[in-house]
């Protein structure tokens, strides 16, 4: 692989996506992409006795599906890269430990799917791995009580708030699959001082703008060179701010941009306010929807740009702003 | 790079450590390695108004020192790999964002120094990076209140408990430095059912045994081939269990093994019970002590095996055991 421009990696022998698994909950099943998930669960406890254990189970299911589709056993996977939103990433630990695959915990908040995919790609292209798994998850109920309010409280949500997806997505990276990972960029942390935890889209938009702008500069490409530029998850508010940030740089993203947080749900009908969010949102949209479209030839060349808000309730309570980060991965159907 | 045996990576053109920075608090300054830290702080608030901000500042100081020693500006570093024990890794986010280096958050609990060093090495050898930083931290006060009890409560500690180090260590990986990273192994999660959060050493010992055993098997080497095998942080209880686990496999680690948690403090005089712990413990011992000894020729060929307990207070309260992980890095002085 080589570095092009300031920050972009280009893979000379591009690793590919061998298989993918996407699982979701009841609300995700009822959304516009519901039929594209490999598996959805009407009972979002997944028969577990805590929301955290249910979320761990989502990761386990997604990995199991990806492995089954590829016909690969866990003993033939060299690394698993995983992370989630829960404190100390316990969904990943408890969901994945039974696979007994060398484990590299990642933390990128809702950018985790792009980060794990980028790292898995680097490991495969470098020869460190023949096959590597990238996986992440979120669960509405575990996220609400950890980051916001107990569910029982029934707090009212503000119009800028996003709905944490109950979902997990998993990708198996190796050689010989139908979709190549051609380029990637790891983002820098951006903090423009947004402090409203009910407006994560605004907090993350500057990071998305910065990483997408840098990627386009480095690769001497323009938005119209791609069939789609998919952010995840800026929602409605963040997407509009992203357009403004890009306009300032003379780039119009509107014709090719879509946001995973706006694809996963029917915003009006499903009452999700500004859209979806959570690691599982962009992971589910990538693994359930985008990769299927690429395999069917409906999308050929896309940028997957997952965004994360690197905050905690503690940093919030201590008056700090919400820094964002965005990692970019270019996917090309062969 | 190539894979040898089942899980070990061998670097054909081994990346090296260009520089390192280690900072610590008052207790660390008073310990046997106190004089070897680049900087220690008698006031462990570091003039910040919260323990979390103080911990973030530790990472910032460690990175600043490593960059200064190498004469490298942050704009010439391609990636920074960092993580910590705080929820959502906020020490790393807030401590490092001003450097504006592409950021890849890592979560390996107290194994984070080995994990970030391994990832930085892979990035450099693969050509993804020319230079990459690996950094982690912990702070006694932020860890106590998050994982255990409010400091003000003055709870009594059990004899098997370890003392979370107030420290940060940072390594700059690139080419041409005096210490090579020759091989590495990412560990699998091990869970033998230990549930006592005041006995992390016991929870992590099986992971250390598993990773060290696998590394020795893969490389066809024996403990006596190394000048030292340094775990971090098993403490007294975990170290004894590690010996027992290895004895079961016919390997006697005692002649070459030391534990970072037992090196950082004078266990009796400093009242740290079973020893030190926390991401900053093995990071501080590596960056303050071991790498200096390697540069002076006192150690030539070592294994650095940082261990992590992948639990959270939530998983604990829900009755789950404490899974452990251990990553191994082989360092050789040129």
XYZ file of N, CA and C in Angstrom, chain A residues 144 149-158:
33
model
N -29.394 4.235 25.720
C -30.198 5.246 26.406
C -29.854 5.311 27.880
N -31.041 8.753 29.719
C -31.940 8.610 30.862
C -32.427 7.167 30.948
N -32.837 6.749 32.153
C -33.424 5.399 32.233
C -34.646 5.338 31.328
N -34.823 4.236 30.656
C -35.962 4.091 29.740
C -37.287 4.338 30.466
N -37.367 3.864 31.697
C -38.605 3.946 32.467
C -39.025 5.395 32.698
N -38.062 6.295 32.652
C -38.346 7.706 32.912
C -39.202 8.310 31.799
N -39.063 7.755 30.597
C -39.884 8.231 29.480
C -39.617 9.672 29.098
N -38.355 10.097 29.179
C -38.000 11.483 28.869
C -38.360 11.863 27.441
N -38.732 13.124 27.254
C -39.061 13.588 25.909
C -37.771 13.880 25.144
N -37.766 13.563 23.878
C -36.557 13.740 23.086
C -36.683 15.023 22.262
N -35.543 15.712 22.105
C -35.583 16.983 21.376
C -35.568 16.708 19.864
